[in-house]
Amino acid sequence: REHRYMIRAVSGEGILSDLSQAVVVLPLRAPNLQYVRLRYEIGEGNFVSINWNNPTTLGKVVYELYRSVNGGPYTLISLIRQTNDPFYYDYDIIENNRYSYKVRVASEADFSKSDFSTPKEVTISLAAPDISLSAQGSKVRIDWDVVSGTDQYEVWRSADGTSYVKMDAFYGRTYYIDT
């Protein structure tokens, strides 16, 4: 709700001043999450980039950013001071998890808080490697691209295109030779 305030000075003798000019205190509006997306940067690895709008507010505010993992409860992960371009980078993520984010604004003056934004979600998953084949006599060599965030690669083979058998697993190696 909107509130208006005016101030009047009163002396010990009961002399009253005129009322001051009115000031309006508007309720805090919920921010709007503009996007939540998975990003990758060399040297940084995978992270989630979260951006939201800066609703018009009076006074000093702080944004409270909350995160849920795989449908669990939301927990506060960061307090961000008022900024013209509010954002947060979440590096504390694990592949094959689903993250949901929501944000609200809090006044530092009166401790009031807005409603939460509508949550936005991102799922962290590994990309499938791009592969290429080459013949080496009677052998087949399979090469694949490095996938960021990968600890190992598994090679699966099928004779019928339906049932696959795991042939091997490699740490750091990006090729397999089938004999």
XYZ file of N, CA, C and O in Angstrom:
716
model
N 0.820 -1.186 0.000
C 0.000 0.000 0.000
C 0.859 1.243 0.000
O 1.889 1.278 0.641
N 0.384 2.260 -0.648
C 1.084 3.542 -0.691
C 0.778 4.330 0.583
O -0.347 4.336 1.064
N 1.803 4.989 1.147
C 1.616 5.850 2.317
C 2.216 7.211 2.023
O 3.210 7.323 1.314
N 1.607 8.268 2.603
C 2.114 9.630 2.491
C 2.408 10.137 3.899
O 1.665 9.846 4.828
N 3.489 10.904 4.008
C 3.882 11.434 5.310
C 4.154 12.928 5.207
O 4.701 13.399 4.200
N 3.765 13.665 6.279
C 4.105 15.076 6.434
C 4.567 15.258 7.884
O 4.126 14.527 8.773
N 5.426 16.220 8.103
C 5.976 16.466 9.436
C 5.656 17.899 9.855
O 5.722 18.823 9.039
N 5.346 18.076 11.155
C 5.083 19.397 11.723
C 5.980 19.555 12.945
O 6.104 18.633 13.753
N 6.579 20.705 13.092
C 7.388 21.019 14.272
C 6.476 21.628 15.340
O 5.562 22.400 15.025
N 6.735 21.273 16.616
C 5.950 21.795 17.735
C 6.929 22.272 18.794
O 7.776 21.511 19.261
N 6.789 23.546 19.212
C 7.673 24.089 20.256
C 7.131 23.704 21.636
O 5.989 23.246 21.763
N 7.956 23.935 22.654
C 7.533 23.671 24.020
C 6.348 24.521 24.428
O 5.596 24.173 25.336
N 6.161 25.657 23.799
C 5.040 26.544 24.101
C 3.804 26.202 23.281
O 2.792 26.890 23.330
N 3.891 25.151 22.448
C 2.741 24.748 21.649
C 2.603 25.471 20.337
O 1.548 25.406 19.703
N 3.652 26.170 19.895
C 3.611 26.852 18.599
C 3.830 25.795 17.527
O 4.777 24.995 17.605
N 2.959 25.788 16.543
C 3.008 24.778 15.478
C 3.563 25.371 14.186
O 3.203 26.483 13.801
N 4.387 24.613 13.522
C 4.838 25.022 12.184
C 3.801 24.576 11.172
O 2.869 23.833 11.497
N 3.977 25.048 9.952
C 3.166 24.494 8.873
C 3.602 23.047 8.650
O 4.711 22.645 9.021
N 2.735 22.282 8.061
C 3.102 20.904 7.708
C 4.124 20.927 6.582
O 4.065 21.779 5.685
N 5.033 20.009 6.633
C 6.038 19.897 5.575
C 5.369 19.440 4.286
O 4.200 19.051 4.276
N 6.160 19.446 3.250
C 5.710 18.888 1.987
C 5.491 17.389 2.175
O 6.239 16.732 2.902
N 4.494 16.828 1.533
C 4.210 15.389 1.675
C 5.234 14.575 0.887
O 5.655 14.971 -0.204
N 5.626 13.463 1.489
C 6.462 12.501 0.779
C 5.663 11.219 0.634
O 4.851 10.877 1.492
N 5.875 10.551 -0.451
C 5.130 9.331 -0.755
C 6.073 8.144 -0.617
O 7.190 8.163 -1.148
N 5.625 7.141 0.095
C 6.373 5.891 0.196
C 5.569 4.851 -0.569
O 4.430 4.541 -0.207
N 6.157 4.378 -1.650
C 5.485 3.388 -2.486
C 5.845 1.991 -2.010
O 6.953 1.759 -1.519
N 4.935 1.048 -2.169
C 5.271 -0.328 -1.793
C 6.349 -0.871 -2.730
O 6.457 -0.448 -3.885
N 7.136 -1.784 -2.225
C 8.173 -2.403 -3.048
C 7.513 -3.355 -4.033
O 6.673 -4.175 -3.654
N 7.877 -3.225 -5.288
C 7.344 -4.126 -6.317
C 8.305 -5.284 -6.508
O 9.520 -5.120 -6.419
N 7.754 -6.444 -6.801
C 8.577 -7.626 -7.032
C 9.394 -7.445 -8.303
O 8.870 -6.987 -9.321
N 10.674 -7.783 -8.266
C 11.471 -7.757 -9.493
C 10.962 -8.817 -10.472
O 10.247 -9.734 -10.094
N 11.357 -8.692 -11.704
C 11.001 -9.660 -12.731
C 12.280 -10.315 -13.229
O 13.145 -9.627 -13.774
N 12.421 -11.632 -13.017
C 13.596 -12.331 -13.548
C 13.525 -12.263 -15.061
O 12.570 -12.735 -15.661
N 14.529 -11.645 -15.681
C 14.522 -11.510 -17.130
C 15.043 -12.770 -17.797
O 14.503 -13.209 -18.786
N 16.118 -13.339 -17.263
C 16.561 -14.631 -17.773
C 17.460 -15.327 -16.766
O 18.103 -14.716 -15.944
N 17.414 -16.634 -16.864
C 18.286 -17.514 -16.103
C 18.802 -18.504 -17.131
O 18.027 -19.205 -17.766
N 20.107 -18.516 -17.330
C 20.625 -19.400 -18.375
C 21.991 -19.954 -17.995
O 22.743 -19.333 -17.247
N 22.269 -21.111 -18.535
C 23.561 -21.751 -18.337
C 24.551 -21.131 -19.311
O 24.245 -20.933 -20.478
N 25.735 -20.810 -18.803
C 26.790 -20.236 -19.642
C 28.089 -20.968 -19.366
O 28.245 -21.631 -18.344
N 29.029 -20.813 -20.266
C 30.364 -21.393 -20.103
C 31.379 -20.353 -20.549
O 31.203 -19.710 -21.583
N 32.420 -20.171 -19.759
C 33.520 -19.295 -20.151
C 34.827 -20.019 -19.869
O 34.975 -20.657 -18.813
N 35.756 -19.934 -20.804
C 37.064 -20.559 -20.632
C 37.693 -20.025 -19.354
O 37.700 -18.834 -19.107
N 38.202 -20.911 -18.546
C 38.821 -20.533 -17.283
C 37.830 -20.453 -16.137
O 38.213 -20.492 -14.983
N 36.543 -20.329 -16.451
C 35.506 -20.242 -15.420
C 34.689 -21.525 -15.342
O 34.197 -21.885 -14.295
N 34.509 -22.211 -16.474
C 33.666 -23.407 -16.509
C 32.199 -23.025 -16.632
O 31.848 -21.922 -17.039
N 31.334 -23.974 -16.269
C 29.897 -23.744 -16.338
C 29.439 -22.878 -15.170
O 29.938 -23.004 -14.059
N 28.482 -22.004 -15.440
C 27.847 -21.228 -14.383
C 26.478 -20.794 -14.871
O 26.175 -20.857 -16.057
N 25.637 -20.384 -13.929
C 24.313 -19.893 -14.281
C 24.333 -18.376 -14.151
O 24.776 -17.832 -13.138
N 23.872 -17.701 -15.182
C 23.770 -16.239 -15.192
C 22.319 -15.871 -14.916
O 21.420 -16.318 -15.616
N 22.095 -15.056 -13.871
C 20.752 -14.649 -13.478
C 20.667 -13.129 -13.581
O 21.497 -12.428 -13.014
N 19.694 -12.625 -14.308
C 19.479 -11.180 -14.443
C 18.020 -10.866 -14.136
O 17.138 -11.665 -14.441
N 17.781 -9.704 -13.536
C 16.419 -9.268 -13.267
C 16.342 -7.760 -13.447
O 17.340 -7.075 -13.504
N 15.087 -7.262 -13.544
C 14.902 -5.830 -13.718
C 15.107 -5.115 -12.389
O 15.113 -5.725 -11.329
N 15.280 -3.823 -12.465
C 15.448 -2.991 -11.279
C 14.165 -2.182 -11.125
O 14.029 -1.124 -11.707
N 13.163 -2.706 -10.345
C 11.922 -1.947 -10.224
C 12.180 -0.595 -9.559
O 13.070 -0.466 -8.735
N 11.405 0.403 -9.957
C 11.577 1.735 -9.384
C 11.313 1.673 -7.890
O 10.262 1.241 -7.455
N 12.295 2.084 -7.104
C 12.154 2.074 -5.653
C 12.778 3.338 -5.096
O 13.629 3.959 -5.725
N 12.341 3.718 -3.924
C 12.915 4.862 -3.244
C 13.800 4.346 -2.128
O 13.447 3.402 -1.434
N 14.924 4.971 -1.924
C 15.807 4.591 -0.827
C 16.713 3.431 -1.184
O 16.738 2.940 -2.301
N 17.462 3.013 -0.176
C 18.416 1.933 -0.375
C 17.710 0.593 -0.257
O 16.930 0.364 0.657
N 18.011 -0.277 -1.214
C 17.412 -1.613 -1.212
C 18.493 -2.659 -1.419
O 19.600 -2.364 -1.872
N 18.143 -3.868 -1.088
C 19.006 -5.018 -1.326
C 18.133 -6.097 -1.956
O 16.943 -6.210 -1.643
N 18.710 -6.823 -2.903
C 17.999 -7.924 -3.538
C 18.376 -9.219 -2.829
O 19.550 -9.476 -2.574
N 17.370 -10.015 -2.509
C 17.581 -11.324 -1.889
C 17.366 -12.379 -2.961
O 16.264 -12.511 -3.493
N 18.427 -13.123 -3.288
C 18.344 -14.140 -4.325
C 18.263 -15.510 -3.669
O 19.110 -15.865 -2.839
N 17.241 -16.283 -4.046
C 17.000 -17.609 -3.486
C 17.133 -18.655 -4.587
O 16.827 -18.395 -5.745
N 17.556 -19.860 -4.181
C 17.728 -20.967 -5.135
C 17.154 -22.249 -4.550
O 17.287 -22.520 -3.359
N 16.545 -23.045 -5.420
C 16.068 -24.381 -5.089
C 16.817 -25.365 -5.980
O 17.053 -25.091 -7.154
N 17.184 -26.518 -5.415
C 17.880 -27.550 -6.185
C 16.973 -28.776 -6.272
O 16.530 -29.298 -5.248
N 16.685 -29.204 -7.500
C 15.880 -30.400 -7.764
C 14.549 -30.399 -7.021
O 14.115 -31.414 -6.482
N 13.884 -29.228 -6.974
C 12.561 -29.138 -6.364
C 12.568 -29.031 -4.846
O 11.513 -29.026 -4.224
N 13.733 -28.928 -4.237
C 13.832 -28.803 -2.781
C 13.450 -27.408 -2.320
O 13.026 -26.565 -3.117
N 13.621 -27.139 -1.034
C 13.259 -25.822 -0.509
C 14.186 -24.729 -1.041
O 15.346 -24.988 -1.371
N 13.661 -23.526 -1.108
C 14.469 -22.379 -1.519
C 15.336 -21.931 -0.346
O 14.867 -21.881 0.791
N 16.596 -21.614 -0.658
C 17.501 -21.070 0.359
C 18.134 -19.791 -0.191
O 18.374 -19.667 -1.401
N 18.388 -18.859 0.704
C 19.025 -17.591 0.336
C 20.471 -17.871 -0.061
O 21.215 -18.475 0.706
N 20.864 -17.444 -1.279
C 22.254 -17.671 -1.706
C 23.052 -16.380 -1.811
O 24.274 -16.415 -1.824
N 22.360 -15.221 -1.903
C 23.116 -13.979 -2.006
C 22.244 -12.774 -1.705
O 21.040 -12.771 -1.972
N 22.888 -11.741 -1.145
C 22.288 -10.415 -0.971
C 23.048 -9.476 -1.897
O 24.273 -9.381 -1.813
N 22.336 -8.793 -2.782
C 22.970 -7.933 -3.773
C 22.489 -6.505 -3.546
O 21.287 -6.243 -3.550
N 23.425 -5.596 -3.351
C 23.080 -4.184 -3.142
C 22.462 -3.604 -4.407
O 22.734 -4.069 -5.513
N 21.671 -2.554 -4.234
C 20.977 -1.935 -5.358
C 21.964 -1.588 -6.458
O 23.045 -1.071 -6.214
N 21.564 -1.894 -7.668
C 22.390 -1.637 -8.842
C 21.475 -1.353 -10.021
O 20.317 -1.773 -10.024
N 21.978 -0.653 -11.018
C 21.170 -0.353 -12.204
C 20.987 -1.563 -13.101
O 20.051 -1.627 -13.873
N 21.908 -2.507 -13.031
C 21.841 -3.701 -13.868
C 22.037 -4.924 -12.970
O 23.101 -5.534 -12.975
N 21.015 -5.284 -12.181
C 21.207 -6.364 -11.212
C 21.407 -7.726 -11.871
O 20.675 -8.090 -12.786
N 22.429 -8.442 -11.401
C 22.728 -9.771 -11.919
C 23.492 -10.548 -10.862
O 23.980 -9.997 -9.881
N 23.601 -11.849 -11.095
C 24.371 -12.726 -10.212
C 24.842 -13.903 -11.046
O 24.112 -14.395 -11.904
N 26.069 -14.358 -10.795
C 26.594 -15.553 -11.441
C 26.712 -16.633 -10.379
O 27.388 -16.451 -9.374
N 26.039 -17.759 -10.614
C 26.060 -18.886 -9.680
C 27.037 -19.939 -10.208
O 26.749 -20.628 -11.181
N 28.198 -20.042 -9.550
C 29.219 -21.018 -9.942
C 29.085 -22.314 -9.154
O 29.730 -23.301 -9.465
N 28.255 -22.316 -8.128
C 28.104 -23.475 -7.250
C 27.028 -24.407 -7.808
O 25.961 -24.579 -7.215
N 27.312 -24.972 -8.987
C 26.337 -25.825 -9.662
C 26.967 -27.172 -9.994
O 28.185 -27.294 -10.082
N 26.112 -28.162 -10.160
C 26.552 -29.529 -10.467
C 25.725 -30.026 -11.649
O 24.504 -29.804 -11.705
N 26.378 -30.728 -12.579
C 25.695 -31.254 -13.748
C 24.564 -32.183 -13.323
O 24.611 -32.815 -12.273
N 23.559 -32.267 -14.178
C 22.381 -33.116 -14.011
C 21.526 -32.727 -12.818
O 20.791 -33.542 -12.282
N 21.593 -31.470 -12.399
C 20.703 -30.925 -11.380
C 19.812 -29.870 -12.008
O 20.179 -29.234 -12.994
N 18.637 -29.673 -11.403
C 17.689 -28.656 -11.840
C 17.697 -27.547 -10.789
O 17.495 -27.803 -9.607
N 17.950 -26.318 -11.222
C 18.011 -25.169 -10.330
C 16.871 -24.214 -10.652
O 16.595 -23.952 -11.818
N 16.238 -23.703 -9.614
C 15.183 -22.714 -9.767
C 15.569 -21.498 -8.928
O 16.057 -21.655 -7.803
N 15.372 -20.310 -9.482
C 15.775 -19.072 -8.820
C 14.580 -18.144 -8.682
O 13.708 -18.095 -9.563
N 14.553 -17.390 -7.583
C 13.580 -16.316 -7.407
C 14.258 -15.208 -6.615
O 15.226 -15.445 -5.883
N 13.752 -13.986 -6.784
C 14.386 -12.827 -6.152
C 13.300 -11.914 -5.597
O 12.171 -11.907 -6.092
N 13.640 -11.195 -4.543
C 12.756 -10.152 -4.028
C 13.613 -8.988 -3.573
O 14.818 -9.127 -3.353
N 12.989 -7.835 -3.435
C 13.705 -6.633 -3.023
C 13.300 -6.302 -1.587
O 12.145 -6.499 -1.205
N 14.276 -5.865 -0.799
C 14.043 -5.510 0.603
C 14.564 -4.100 0.844
O 15.641 -3.737 0.380
N 13.786 -3.316 1.580
C 14.181 -1.952 1.924
C 15.125 -1.993 3.120
O 14.848 -2.658 4.118
N 16.233 -1.264 3.015
C 17.149 -1.167 4.148
C 16.623 -0.180 5.192
O 17.050 -0.203 6.333
N 15.672 0.677 4.802
C 15.158 1.696 5.719
C 14.131 1.122 6.687
O 14.233 1.298 7.892
N 13.139 0.411 6.148
C 12.070 -0.064 7.029
C 11.934 -1.583 7.042
O 11.006 -2.128 7.611
N 12.847 -2.270 6.393
C 12.902 -3.732 6.377
C 11.697 -4.375 5.686
O 11.466 -5.561 5.824
N 10.914 -3.590 4.945
C 9.809 -4.181 4.190
C 10.381 -4.960 3.007
O 11.493 -4.695 2.547
N 9.599 -5.921 2.543
C 10.046 -6.768 1.433
C 8.952 -6.889 0.400
O 7.771 -6.905 0.733
N 9.354 -6.983 -0.854
C 8.398 -7.186 -1.940
C 7.993 -8.654 -1.975
O 8.555 -9.494 -1.270
N 7.033 -8.943 -2.820
C 6.729 -10.336 -3.121
C 7.915 -10.910 -3.893
O 8.735 -10.171 -4.436
N 7.961 -12.232 -3.990
C 8.993 -12.872 -4.797
C 8.648 -12.756 -6.278
O 7.478 -12.706 -6.658
N 9.674 -12.737 -7.093
C 9.485 -12.818 -8.536
C 8.942 -14.210 -8.868
O 9.009 -15.126 -8.054
N 8.440 -14.354 -10.076
C 8.066 -15.678 -10.545
C 9.350 -16.476 -10.744
O 10.290 -15.987 -11.384
N 9.444 -17.683 -10.173
C 10.689 -18.462 -10.308
C 10.997 -18.814 -11.765
O 10.097 -18.987 -12.578
N 12.288 -18.894 -12.055
C 12.758 -19.366 -13.366
C 13.709 -20.533 -13.118
O 14.432 -20.557 -12.130
N 13.730 -21.456 -14.057
C 14.446 -22.715 -13.859
C 15.447 -22.975 -14.980
O 15.242 -22.576 -16.117
N 16.526 -23.668 -14.626
C 17.506 -24.126 -15.606
C 17.991 -25.502 -15.160
O 18.130 -25.769 -13.973
N 18.197 -26.393 -16.128
C 18.731 -27.722 -15.843
C 20.151 -27.787 -16.377
O 20.411 -27.401 -17.518
N 21.052 -28.229 -15.526
C 22.454 -28.335 -15.901
C 22.693 -29.747 -16.415
O 22.538 -30.716 -15.679
N 23.025 -29.868 -17.675
C 23.306 -31.185 -18.237
C 24.501 -31.077 -19.175
O 24.804 -30.012 -19.687
N 25.159 -32.180 -19.354
C 26.314 -32.222 -20.249
C 25.855 -32.376 -21.690
O 24.893 -33.096 -21.962
N 26.550 -31.736 -22.582
C 26.267 -31.886 -24.007
C 26.824 -33.227 -24.486
O 27.848 -33.697 -23.993
N 26.127 -33.834 -25.434
C 26.637 -35.068 -26.036
C 27.824 -34.718 -26.931
O 27.796 -33.718 -27.650
N 28.879 -35.520 -26.892
C 30.050 -35.218 -27.732
C 29.735 -35.396 -29.220
O 28.938 -36.248 -29.592
N 30.358 -34.563 -30.049
C 30.308 -34.761 -31.496
C 31.368 -35.804 -31.830
O 32.505 -35.722 -31.344
N 31.005 -36.806 -32.661
C 31.946 -37.893 -32.959
C 32.237 -37.972 -34.448
O 31.464 -37.504 -35.284
N 33.384 -38.568 -34.750
C 33.749 -38.849 -36.140
C 34.384 -40.233 -36.185
O 34.980 -40.698 -35.213
N 34.259 -40.887 -37.327
C 34.780 -42.238 -37.526
C 35.849 -42.229 -38.602
O 35.779 -41.464 -39.562
N 36.824 -43.120 -38.445
C 37.816 -43.328 -39.499
C 38.242 -44.790 -39.466
O 38.258 -45.425 -38.410
N 38.556 -45.306 -40.638
C 38.988 -46.706 -40.741
C 40.499 -46.769 -40.623
O 41.220 -45.926 -41.162
N 40.975 -47.754 -39.880
C 42.409 -48.017 -39.754
C 42.609 -49.502 -40.016
O 42.665 -50.312 -39.096
N 42.653 -49.851 -41.318
C 42.724 -51.260 -41.700
C 41.399 -51.924 -41.356
O 40.346 -51.472 -41.772
N 41.430 -52.980 -40.552
C 40.196 -53.656 -40.147
C 39.623 -53.083 -38.846
O 38.636 -53.583 -38.331
N 40.248 -52.037 -38.349
C 39.802 -51.408 -37.105
C 39.051 -50.113 -37.402
O 39.233 -49.501 -38.451
N 38.229 -49.708 -36.457
C 37.504 -48.444 -36.559
C 37.978 -47.540 -35.423
O 38.036 -47.954 -34.262
N 38.340 -46.319 -35.793
C 38.730 -45.336 -34.780
C 37.587 -44.333 -34.638
O 37.107 -43.781 -35.618
N 37.178 -44.125 -33.384
C 36.124 -43.161 -33.075
C 36.773 -42.028 -32.290
O 37.401 -42.260 -31.260
N 36.653 -40.804 -32.803
C 37.163 -39.609 -32.120
C 35.972 -38.749 -31.706
O 34.950 -38.727 -32.387
N 36.115 -38.012 -30.613
C 35.062 -37.100 -30.183
C 35.664 -35.830 -29.609
O 36.815 -35.803 -29.198
N 34.835 -34.791 -29.615
C 35.247 -33.487 -29.091
C 35.222 -33.503 -27.568
O 34.443 -34.222 -26.952
N 36.068 -32.673 -26.985
C 36.065 -32.484 -25.535
C 34.752 -31.819 -25.135
O 34.291 -30.890 -25.793
N 34.133 -32.309 -24.062
C 32.918 -31.715 -23.511
C 33.285 -31.090 -22.168
O 33.790 -31.767 -21.274
N 33.042 -29.784 -22.046
C 33.360 -29.060 -20.817
C 32.647 -29.676 -19.614
O 31.479 -30.038 -19.696
N 33.366 -29.797 -18.503
C 32.792 -30.312 -17.275
C 32.795 -31.818 -17.174
O 32.277 -32.385 -16.220
N 33.394 -32.500 -18.164
C 33.395 -33.961 -18.190
C 34.594 -34.524 -17.438
O 35.710 -34.029 -17.578
N 34.350 -35.572 -16.647
C 35.430 -36.281 -15.970
C 35.879 -37.500 -16.759
O 37.047 -37.867 -16.730
N 34.929 -38.147 -17.428
C 35.279 -39.328 -18.216
C 34.309 -39.483 -19.379
O 33.265 -38.847 -19.408
N 34.689 -40.322 -20.314
C 33.849 -40.641 -21.468
C 33.612 -42.146 -21.479
O 34.533 -42.927 -21.240
N 32.370 -42.552 -21.784
C 32.030 -43.965 -21.902
C 31.753 -44.277 -23.369
O 31.095 -43.509 -24.063
N 32.243 -45.410 -23.828
C 32.004 -45.865 -25.199
C 31.004 -47.016 -25.131
O 31.223 -48.004 -24.428
N 29.882 -46.871 -25.869
C 28.826 -47.876 -25.914
C 28.697 -48.373 -27.355
O 28.779 -47.595 -28.295
N 28.481 -49.687 -27.547
C 28.387 -50.265 -28.891
C 27.142 -51.133 -28.991
O 26.738 -51.773 -28.028
N 26.558 -51.130 -30.199
C 25.377 -51.944 -30.465
C 25.527 -52.637 -31.810
O 26.021 -52.042 -32.766
N 25.086 -53.886 -31.883
C 25.078 -54.624 -33.151
C 23.734 -54.461 -33.855
O 23.646 -54.639 -35.068
N 22.673 -54.098 -33.095
C 21.342 -54.014 -33.687
C 20.712 -52.615 -33.607
O 19.607 -52.404 -34.073
N 21.407 -51.632 -32.999
C 20.873 -50.280 -32.871
C 19.869 -50.137 -31.749
O 19.315 -49.057 -31.549
N 19.628 -51.203 -30.976
C 18.667 -51.161 -29.879
C 19.341 -51.439 -28.539
O 19.194 -50.673 -27.599
N 20.049 -52.525 -28.458
C 20.724 -52.924 -27.222
C 22.183 -52.488 -27.287
O 22.906 -52.884 -28.205
N 22.601 -51.689 -26.316
C 23.972 -51.187 -26.282
C 24.721 -51.798 -25.105
O 24.149 -52.028 -24.045
N 26.005 -52.041 -25.332
C 26.883 -52.587 -24.306
C 28.016 -51.590 -24.082
O 28.612 -51.085 -25.041
N 28.298 -51.311 -22.821
C 29.402 -50.408 -22.501
C 30.716 -51.129 -22.785
O 30.990 -52.193 -22.243
N 31.528 -50.544 -23.658
C 32.790 -51.151 -24.071
C 33.945 -50.740 -23.168
O 34.809 -51.540 -22.855
N 33.974 -49.458 -22.788
C 35.107 -48.950 -22.007
C 34.777 -47.549 -21.504
O 33.799 -46.937 -21.925
N 35.624 -47.058 -20.605
C 35.515 -45.684 -20.107
C 36.921 -45.101 -20.047
O 37.878 -45.809 -19.727
N 37.035 -43.812 -20.371
C 38.338 -43.170 -20.433
C 38.327 -41.848 -19.673
O 37.366 -41.101 -19.741
N 39.406 -41.574 -19.004
C 39.593 -40.292 -18.322
C 40.521 -39.437 -19.179
O 41.692 -39.768 -19.334
N 39.986 -38.377 -19.766
C 40.800 -37.443 -20.525
C 41.062 -37.833 -21.963
O 41.411 -36.991 -22.780
N 40.939 -39.085 -22.313
C 41.187 -39.523 -23.694
C 39.938 -39.319 -24.529
O 38.834 -39.587 -24.079
N 40.113 -38.863 -25.784
C 38.975 -38.558 -26.650
C 38.967 -39.387 -27.921
O 38.618 -38.902 -28.996
N 39.374 -40.642 -27.812
C 39.264 -41.555 -28.957
C 39.146 -42.989 -28.444
O 39.507 -43.304 -27.308
N 38.654 -43.872 -29.329
C 38.533 -45.296 -29.032
C 38.788 -46.042 -30.313
O 38.318 -45.659 -31.385
N 39.553 -47.141 -30.239
C 39.813 -47.972 -31.405
C 39.156 -49.319 -31.146
O 39.471 -50.021 -30.182
N 38.195 -49.652 -32.020
C 37.464 -50.926 -31.899
C 38.145 -51.958 -32.801
O 38.317 -51.741 -33.999
N 38.527 -53.040 -32.198
C 39.265 -54.071 -32.961
C 38.396 -55.147 -33.493
O 37.415 -55.570 -33.049
